[in-house]
Amino acid sequence: MNRRTILGTVAALTLATGLAGTALAQDTLKIGAVGPKTGPLAGGAEVSFWPNVQLWAHDVNAAGGIDVGGTKYMVEIIEYDDQTNPGETIKAVQRLATQDKADFVLAPYSTGLNIASAPIFQRYGYPMITHTAISDQIEDLSNKFPNMYFLLGGATGLAGGVVEVLSDMREAGEIGSTVAMVNVADAFGIELAEAARPRMAEAGFEIVYDNSYPLGTQDLSPVIKGAKAAEPDAFVAFSYPPDTFGLTEQAKIAGLAPKAFYTAVATAFPAYAGRFGAAAEGILGAGGIHADGDAFKEYAARHMEVTGQAPDFWASAPTYASFQILQMAIEGAGTTDREKVAEYIAANSFDTIIGPIDWDENNANAKYWTVGQWQGGVFKGVASTGRDGAVAAMPKTGWE
C-alpha cells in the first residue's frame, strides 16, 4: 500500500516562485484517493481515474480552492495504490480515516472495489459518489449504505443497451440472430452477462457460445477460437481493459469478424484506437459520450493540457463529474461535516461536465450512456438511457 501526497497546483506554483508562506498559510482539505496503480486494473485506472484526480485538484486549487462558508480551502490529495485488491482498498480507506485524518475520500475505481469498500466508507461517514461502478445491486447497496451514489448506471441498463443496438442492426438487415458472448469472471462481467442472457432471449437472439474467463487471463486465444467456431452474427464481451485489448487482438489474428463486434471497458480508450488504428472503426463498446458536444471538447482539451494525456470517451468524464459533485455539495452545504454534505448530495441536482445529474430513490443517476462505437476516429455514444447526442450505429466491415 504505497502512499503519495500531492499538494495542490497553486501551492506548488507559489513554492516554485518563493511565495510558499502565502499558500501554506491557507486552510487545506485532505482528500483521499484510492485505486489501482498495480495489478490487473491498473491500466484502466491510469486512464480514467488517476488523471482526473490530478485534473480536479489542479482546477480546484487554480481557482483558489473550495469555498466553505466563505473560507477557501486548497485540496491536498493523499493517494494509495490498492493493487487491484479489495482488501487493500479497505485498508487504505481505513488508514485515510484513522491515520491521515482525510476530510473526504474519493470513490475508488471499478465495480468490485467500490462494493468491497462501501462498508468502510459508510462506517466513517464518507459520501461515496461512485464513477466506475456498474451494478444491479444498486437498490440493495443504497439501502445498506445511504451515503453511496451511482453515476455510471446498472448492469441491466448497459446490457439492455447492447441488446437494443443489436436489435436495431438486425432490423436493418445488417446482422442475424446468433451471438457469441464471453465475460470476465468478476463482479462487473458476471452481472453484465447475467443481465444480458434473458434480454437477448426476449429479443429473439440465440447465444451460440457462452463462456467466462478469470480476471488477469493472459492467453485469450481459446476464448476467441471457441467463439469463432460458433460462427456468430455478433460477438459480445463484457471485458475489462487487459482482456478488451487481448480479445480484440486475438479476434484479428483468428479472423473473427462479425458485423457487430463489442468489447466493454477500455474500448473507449484513445489507446484502443491507437493500437488498432483503422481496424477499430465500427467496433462497439461500453459507454460512450456526446463526443461532439462543447462541454466534452472543452474538458478534453483541459485534460490534455494538465495531465498530458487524452481522456477516454466514457468513464473519464463521469469520474471528473463525481469530484465536481463532491465539491459542489461541500460548498452548497457550507460545511465539511460529512453527514451534512451527504444529505446535500441526496437532496440536490448538479450541473456537471456530463450534464445535469439527478438522483432517483436509490441514489442513482437515471440517464447514462450504454453503448458507443468508433466512427471516424472518435468513440461516439450510440445508445443511452436518456442522454442527448447519440448517433446511429453502423456495421463493422472486417479488420482492414
Coordinates of C-alpha atoms in Angstrom, one line a residue:
M1 CA 0.0 0.0 0.0
N2 CA 2.0 2.9 -1.3
R3 CA 1.2 6.4 -0.1
R4 CA 1.7 9.6 -2.1
T5 CA 0.7 13.1 -1.2
I6 CA 0.1 15.7 -3.9
L7 CA 0.0 19.4 -2.9
G8 CA -2.4 21.5 -4.9
T9 CA -1.2 23.2 -8.1
V10 CA -1.4 26.7 -6.6
A11 CA 0.7 25.7 -3.6
A12 CA 3.3 24.1 -5.9
L13 CA 3.5 27.2 -8.1
T14 CA 3.9 29.5 -5.1
L15 CA 6.7 27.3 -3.7
A16 CA 8.4 27.4 -7.0
T17 CA 8.3 31.3 -7.1
G18 CA 9.3 31.7 -3.5
L19 CA 5.9 32.7 -2.1
A20 CA 5.4 29.5 -0.1
G21 CA 4.2 31.3 3.0
T22 CA 1.1 32.6 1.4
A23 CA 0.0 29.2 0.0
L24 CA 0.9 27.2 3.1
A25 CA -1.0 29.7 5.3
Q26 CA -4.2 28.8 3.5
D27 CA -6.6 26.2 5.0
T28 CA -6.4 22.8 3.4
L29 CA -8.8 19.9 2.9
K30 CA -7.2 16.4 2.9
I31 CA -8.8 14.3 0.1
G32 CA -8.0 10.6 -0.1
A33 CA -7.8 8.8 -3.4
V34 CA -7.5 5.0 -3.6
G35 CA -7.2 3.0 -6.8
P36 CA -5.0 0.6 -8.7
K37 CA -1.6 1.6 -9.7
T38 CA -0.5 -2.0 -9.9
G39 CA -2.5 -5.2 -10.6
P40 CA -4.9 -6.2 -13.4
L41 CA -6.9 -3.0 -13.3
A42 CA -4.0 -0.5 -13.1
G43 CA -4.2 0.2 -16.8
G44 CA -7.8 1.3 -16.7
A45 CA -7.3 3.4 -13.5
E46 CA -4.4 5.2 -15.1
V47 CA -6.7 6.3 -18.0
S48 CA -10.0 7.0 -16.3
F49 CA -9.3 7.6 -12.6
W50 CA -5.8 9.0 -11.7
P51 CA -5.6 11.7 -14.4
N52 CA -9.0 13.1 -13.2
V53 CA -7.8 13.2 -9.6
Q54 CA -4.9 15.3 -10.8
L55 CA -7.1 17.5 -13.1
W56 CA -9.7 18.1 -10.4
A57 CA -7.1 19.1 -7.8
H58 CA -5.5 21.4 -10.4
D59 CA -8.8 23.0 -11.3
V60 CA -9.9 23.5 -7.7
N61 CA -6.6 25.0 -6.5
A62 CA -6.1 27.1 -9.6
A63 CA -9.5 28.7 -8.9
G64 CA -8.5 29.5 -5.3
G65 CA -9.8 26.4 -3.5
I66 CA -13.2 25.1 -2.3
D67 CA -15.4 27.8 -0.7
V68 CA -16.7 26.5 2.7
G69 CA -18.9 29.2 4.3
G70 CA -16.7 32.0 2.9
T71 CA -13.4 30.4 3.6
K72 CA -11.3 29.0 0.7
Y73 CA -9.7 25.6 1.2
M74 CA -7.0 24.2 -1.0
V75 CA -7.1 20.5 -1.6
E76 CA -4.2 18.1 -0.7
I77 CA -4.6 14.7 -2.4
I78 CA -3.3 11.6 -0.5
E79 CA -3.0 8.7 -2.9
Y80 CA -2.9 5.0 -2.2
D81 CA -2.3 2.1 -4.6
D82 CA -4.8 -0.7 -3.7
Q83 CA -3.0 -3.1 -6.1
T84 CA -6.4 -4.2 -7.5
N85 CA -7.0 -5.9 -4.2
P86 CA -10.3 -5.3 -2.3
G87 CA -8.5 -6.0 1.0
E88 CA -6.0 -3.3 0.2
T89 CA -8.8 -0.9 -0.8
I90 CA -10.4 -1.4 2.5
K91 CA -7.2 -1.0 4.5
A92 CA -6.3 2.2 2.6
V93 CA -9.7 3.9 3.3
Q94 CA -9.4 2.9 6.9
R95 CA -5.9 4.4 7.1
L96 CA -7.1 7.6 5.4
A97 CA -9.8 7.9 8.0
T98 CA -7.9 7.0 11.1
Q99 CA -4.2 8.0 10.5
D100 CA -4.3 10.5 7.7
K101 CA -7.5 12.1 9.0
A102 CA -8.8 12.7 5.5
D103 CA -11.7 15.1 5.3
F104 CA -13.2 13.2 2.4
V105 CA -12.2 10.2 0.3
L106 CA -13.0 9.9 -3.5
A107 CA -14.7 6.7 -4.5
P108 CA -12.3 4.0 -5.8
Y109 CA -12.0 2.6 -9.3
S110 CA -14.1 -0.4 -10.6
T111 CA -17.3 -2.1 -9.6
G112 CA -15.7 -4.7 -7.3
L113 CA -13.5 -2.3 -5.4
N114 CA -16.4 0.1 -4.8
I115 CA -18.7 -2.7 -3.5
A116 CA -15.9 -4.1 -1.3
S117 CA -15.1 -0.8 0.3
A118 CA -18.7 0.6 0.7
P119 CA -19.0 -0.6 4.3
I120 CA -15.8 1.2 5.4
F121 CA -16.9 4.4 3.6
Q122 CA -20.2 4.2 5.5
R123 CA -18.5 3.4 8.8
Y124 CA -16.6 6.7 8.7
G125 CA -19.4 8.7 7.1
Y126 CA -17.7 9.5 3.8
P127 CA -20.0 10.3 0.9
M128 CA -19.2 7.8 -1.8
I129 CA -20.0 9.1 -5.3
T130 CA -19.1 6.1 -7.5
H131 CA -18.0 6.8 -11.0
T132 CA -16.9 3.4 -12.3
A133 CA -19.3 1.1 -10.5
I134 CA -21.9 -0.7 -12.6
S135 CA -24.3 -3.0 -10.7
D136 CA -27.9 -4.2 -10.5
Q137 CA -27.4 -4.3 -6.7
I138 CA -28.0 -0.5 -6.5
E139 CA -31.2 -0.7 -4.6
D140 CA -29.8 -3.1 -2.0
L141 CA -26.5 -1.2 -1.8
S142 CA -28.1 2.2 -1.3
N143 CA -30.3 0.8 1.4
K144 CA -27.3 -0.6 3.2
F145 CA -25.1 2.4 2.5
P146 CA -27.2 5.6 2.3
N147 CA -24.0 7.6 1.6
M148 CA -23.4 5.7 -1.7
Y149 CA -24.3 7.3 -5.0
F150 CA -24.1 5.8 -8.6
L151 CA -23.3 7.8 -11.7
L152 CA -22.5 5.1 -14.4
G153 CA -25.6 3.1 -14.3
G154 CA -26.7 -0.5 -13.7
A155 CA -25.9 -3.8 -15.4
T156 CA -29.4 -4.1 -16.8
G157 CA -29.1 -0.7 -18.4
L158 CA -25.8 -1.5 -20.1
A159 CA -26.8 -5.0 -21.2
G160 CA -30.1 -3.6 -22.4
G161 CA -28.3 -1.0 -24.5
V162 CA -26.3 -3.8 -26.2
V163 CA -29.4 -5.7 -27.0
E164 CA -31.1 -2.5 -28.3
V165 CA -28.2 -1.8 -30.7
L166 CA -28.1 -5.4 -31.9
S167 CA -31.8 -5.4 -32.4
D168 CA -31.6 -2.2 -34.5
M169 CA -28.8 -3.7 -36.6
R170 CA -30.8 -6.9 -37.2
E171 CA -33.9 -4.9 -38.1
A172 CA -31.8 -3.0 -40.6
G173 CA -30.7 -6.3 -42.1
E174 CA -27.1 -5.9 -41.0
I175 CA -26.8 -8.9 -38.7
G176 CA -28.6 -12.1 -37.9
S177 CA -29.7 -13.5 -34.5
T178 CA -26.8 -15.6 -33.2
V179 CA -24.5 -14.2 -30.6
A180 CA -21.2 -15.4 -29.0
M181 CA -20.9 -13.9 -25.5
V182 CA -18.0 -14.0 -23.1
N183 CA -17.3 -12.3 -19.8
V184 CA -14.6 -11.7 -17.3
A185 CA -15.4 -13.6 -14.1
D186 CA -15.6 -10.8 -11.6
A187 CA -18.4 -8.6 -10.3
F188 CA -18.7 -6.5 -13.4
G189 CA -18.5 -9.2 -16.1
I190 CA -20.7 -11.7 -14.2
E191 CA -23.5 -9.2 -13.6
L192 CA -23.5 -7.9 -17.2
A193 CA -23.6 -11.4 -18.6
E194 CA -26.4 -12.4 -16.2
A195 CA -28.4 -9.3 -17.2
A196 CA -27.8 -9.9 -20.9
R197 CA -28.9 -13.5 -21.2
P198 CA -32.7 -13.1 -20.6
R199 CA -32.8 -9.8 -22.5
M200 CA -31.2 -11.4 -25.6
A201 CA -33.6 -14.3 -25.3
E202 CA -36.6 -11.9 -25.1
A203 CA -35.3 -10.1 -28.2
G204 CA -35.0 -13.3 -30.2
F205 CA -31.3 -13.7 -30.1
E206 CA -29.7 -17.1 -29.7
I207 CA -26.4 -17.3 -27.6
V208 CA -24.5 -19.9 -29.5
Y209 CA -21.3 -19.6 -27.4
D210 CA -21.3 -18.5 -23.7
N211 CA -18.0 -18.6 -21.8
S212 CA -16.2 -16.8 -18.9
Y213 CA -12.5 -16.4 -18.1
P214 CA -10.7 -15.3 -14.9
L215 CA -9.6 -11.7 -14.3
G216 CA -6.0 -11.4 -15.4
T217 CA -6.1 -14.2 -18.0
Q218 CA -3.1 -13.8 -20.3
D219 CA -4.0 -16.2 -23.2
L220 CA -7.4 -15.4 -24.6
S221 CA -6.9 -17.3 -27.9
P222 CA -9.0 -20.3 -26.7
V223 CA -11.9 -18.0 -25.9
I224 CA -11.8 -16.5 -29.4
K225 CA -11.3 -19.8 -31.1
G226 CA -14.4 -21.1 -29.4
A227 CA -16.4 -18.0 -30.4
K228 CA -15.3 -18.3 -34.0
A229 CA -16.2 -21.9 -34.2
A230 CA -19.8 -21.0 -33.3
E231 CA -20.0 -18.7 -36.4
P232 CA -21.9 -15.9 -34.6
D233 CA -23.6 -12.9 -36.2
A234 CA -22.4 -10.8 -33.2
F235 CA -19.6 -11.1 -30.7
V236 CA -20.2 -9.5 -27.2
A237 CA -17.5 -9.4 -24.5
F238 CA -18.2 -8.0 -21.1
S239 CA -14.5 -7.4 -20.5
Y240 CA -12.0 -5.3 -18.5
P241 CA -9.1 -3.3 -20.0
P242 CA -6.4 -6.0 -20.4
D243 CA -8.8 -8.5 -21.9
T244 CA -10.5 -6.0 -24.1
F245 CA -7.2 -5.4 -25.9
G246 CA -6.4 -9.1 -25.8
L247 CA -9.7 -10.3 -27.2
T248 CA -9.6 -7.8 -30.0
E249 CA -6.0 -8.8 -30.9
Q250 CA -6.9 -12.4 -30.9
A251 CA -10.1 -11.8 -33.0
K252 CA -7.9 -10.1 -35.6
I253 CA -5.5 -13.0 -35.7
A254 CA -8.2 -15.6 -35.8
G255 CA -10.4 -13.8 -38.3
L256 CA -13.4 -13.5 -36.1
A257 CA -15.1 -10.6 -37.8
P258 CA -18.9 -10.4 -37.3
K259 CA -20.5 -7.1 -38.3
A260 CA -21.3 -6.5 -34.7
F261 CA -18.2 -6.7 -32.5
Y262 CA -18.5 -5.4 -28.9
T263 CA -15.9 -5.3 -26.1
A264 CA -16.6 -3.4 -22.9
V265 CA -14.2 -1.4 -20.6
A266 CA -11.3 0.2 -22.5
T267 CA -12.9 0.1 -25.9
A268 CA -13.5 3.8 -25.3
F269 CA -9.8 4.5 -24.5
P270 CA -7.8 6.6 -27.0
A271 CA -5.1 3.9 -26.7
Y272 CA -7.5 1.3 -28.2
A273 CA -7.9 3.3 -31.4
G274 CA -4.1 4.0 -31.2
R275 CA -3.3 0.3 -31.1
F276 CA -5.8 -1.0 -33.7
G277 CA -5.9 2.0 -36.0
A278 CA -8.4 1.7 -38.8
A279 CA -9.4 -1.8 -37.6
A280 CA -11.1 -0.1 -34.6
E281 CA -13.6 1.5 -37.0
G282 CA -17.1 0.1 -36.3
I283 CA -16.2 -1.6 -33.0
L284 CA -18.9 -1.2 -30.3
G285 CA -18.1 -0.8 -26.7
A286 CA -19.4 0.0 -23.2
G287 CA -20.4 3.6 -22.5
G288 CA -19.9 6.5 -24.8
I289 CA -20.1 10.2 -24.6
H290 CA -21.6 13.1 -26.5
A291 CA -18.3 13.4 -28.2
D292 CA -19.4 16.3 -30.5
G293 CA -20.6 18.4 -27.5
D294 CA -18.8 21.6 -26.5
A295 CA -18.7 20.5 -22.8
F296 CA -16.8 17.4 -23.5
K297 CA -14.5 19.1 -26.0
E298 CA -13.5 21.8 -23.5
Y299 CA -13.0 19.2 -20.8
A300 CA -10.9 17.0 -23.1
A301 CA -8.7 19.9 -24.1
R302 CA -8.1 20.9 -20.4
H303 CA -7.4 17.2 -19.5
M304 CA -4.7 17.0 -22.2
E305 CA -3.2 20.3 -21.2
V306 CA -3.0 19.5 -17.5
T307 CA -2.3 15.7 -17.5
G308 CA -0.5 15.2 -20.8
Q309 CA -3.0 12.6 -22.0
A310 CA -6.4 12.5 -23.5
P311 CA -9.5 11.3 -21.5
D312 CA -11.4 8.2 -22.5
F313 CA -14.7 8.5 -24.2
W314 CA -16.8 7.1 -21.3
A315 CA -15.7 6.9 -17.7
S316 CA -13.2 9.8 -17.6
A317 CA -15.9 12.5 -17.7
P318 CA -18.2 10.8 -15.1
T319 CA -15.2 10.4 -12.9
Y320 CA -14.4 14.1 -13.0
A321 CA -18.1 14.9 -12.6
S322 CA -18.2 12.8 -9.4
F323 CA -15.5 15.0 -8.0
Q324 CA -17.4 18.1 -9.1
I325 CA -20.5 16.9 -7.3
L326 CA -18.5 16.4 -4.1
Q327 CA -17.1 20.0 -4.4
M328 CA -20.5 21.5 -5.1
A329 CA -22.0 19.6 -2.2
I330 CA -19.3 20.8 0.2
E331 CA -19.8 24.4 -1.0
G332 CA -23.6 24.1 -1.0
A333 CA -23.8 22.7 2.5
G334 CA -21.3 25.3 3.6
T335 CA -19.5 22.8 5.8
T336 CA -17.1 19.9 5.9
D337 CA -19.4 17.9 8.1
R338 CA -19.7 14.7 6.2
E339 CA -23.2 13.9 7.2
K340 CA -24.5 17.3 6.1
V341 CA -22.6 17.0 2.8
A342 CA -24.1 13.6 2.2
E343 CA -27.6 15.0 2.9
Y344 CA -26.9 17.8 0.4
I345 CA -25.9 15.4 -2.3
A346 CA -29.1 13.3 -1.8
A347 CA -31.4 16.4 -1.9
N348 CA -30.0 18.2 -4.9
S349 CA -29.3 18.0 -8.6
F350 CA -25.9 19.0 -10.0
D351 CA -24.8 20.7 -13.3
T352 CA -21.7 18.8 -14.4
I353 CA -19.5 18.4 -17.4
I354 CA -21.7 15.4 -18.4
G355 CA -24.9 17.4 -18.0
P356 CA -27.4 17.6 -15.2
I357 CA -27.3 14.8 -12.6
D358 CA -30.5 13.9 -10.7
W359 CA -30.8 11.0 -8.3
D360 CA -33.6 8.5 -8.2
E361 CA -34.9 7.0 -4.9
N362 CA -31.8 4.7 -4.9
N363 CA -29.2 7.5 -5.2
A364 CA -28.7 6.5 -8.8
N365 CA -28.3 8.7 -11.9
A366 CA -31.0 7.5 -14.3
K367 CA -29.6 9.0 -17.5
Y368 CA -26.3 7.4 -18.7
W369 CA -24.6 6.2 -21.8
T370 CA -24.8 2.4 -22.5
V371 CA -23.1 1.8 -25.9
G372 CA -20.6 3.7 -28.0
Q373 CA -18.9 3.0 -31.3
W374 CA -15.7 4.1 -33.1
Q375 CA -16.7 6.2 -36.0
G376 CA -14.3 8.4 -37.9
G377 CA -11.6 8.0 -35.2
V378 CA -13.9 9.1 -32.4
F379 CA -15.8 6.9 -29.9
K380 CA -19.3 8.2 -30.1
G381 CA -22.4 7.4 -28.0
V382 CA -24.9 5.3 -29.9
A383 CA -27.3 4.3 -27.1
S384 CA -28.2 5.7 -23.7
T385 CA -30.9 5.8 -21.1
G386 CA -31.7 9.4 -21.8
R387 CA -28.6 11.4 -22.7
D388 CA -28.6 13.7 -25.8
G389 CA -26.2 13.4 -28.7
A390 CA -26.5 9.8 -29.8
V391 CA -25.6 8.8 -33.3
A392 CA -26.7 5.7 -35.3
A393 CA -24.7 2.6 -35.1
M394 CA -23.1 1.1 -38.2
P395 CA -22.0 -2.4 -39.1
K396 CA -18.3 -3.3 -38.9
T397 CA -16.7 -4.2 -42.2
G398 CA -13.9 -6.5 -41.2
W399 CA -10.4 -5.9 -39.8
E400 CA -8.9 -4.0 -42.7

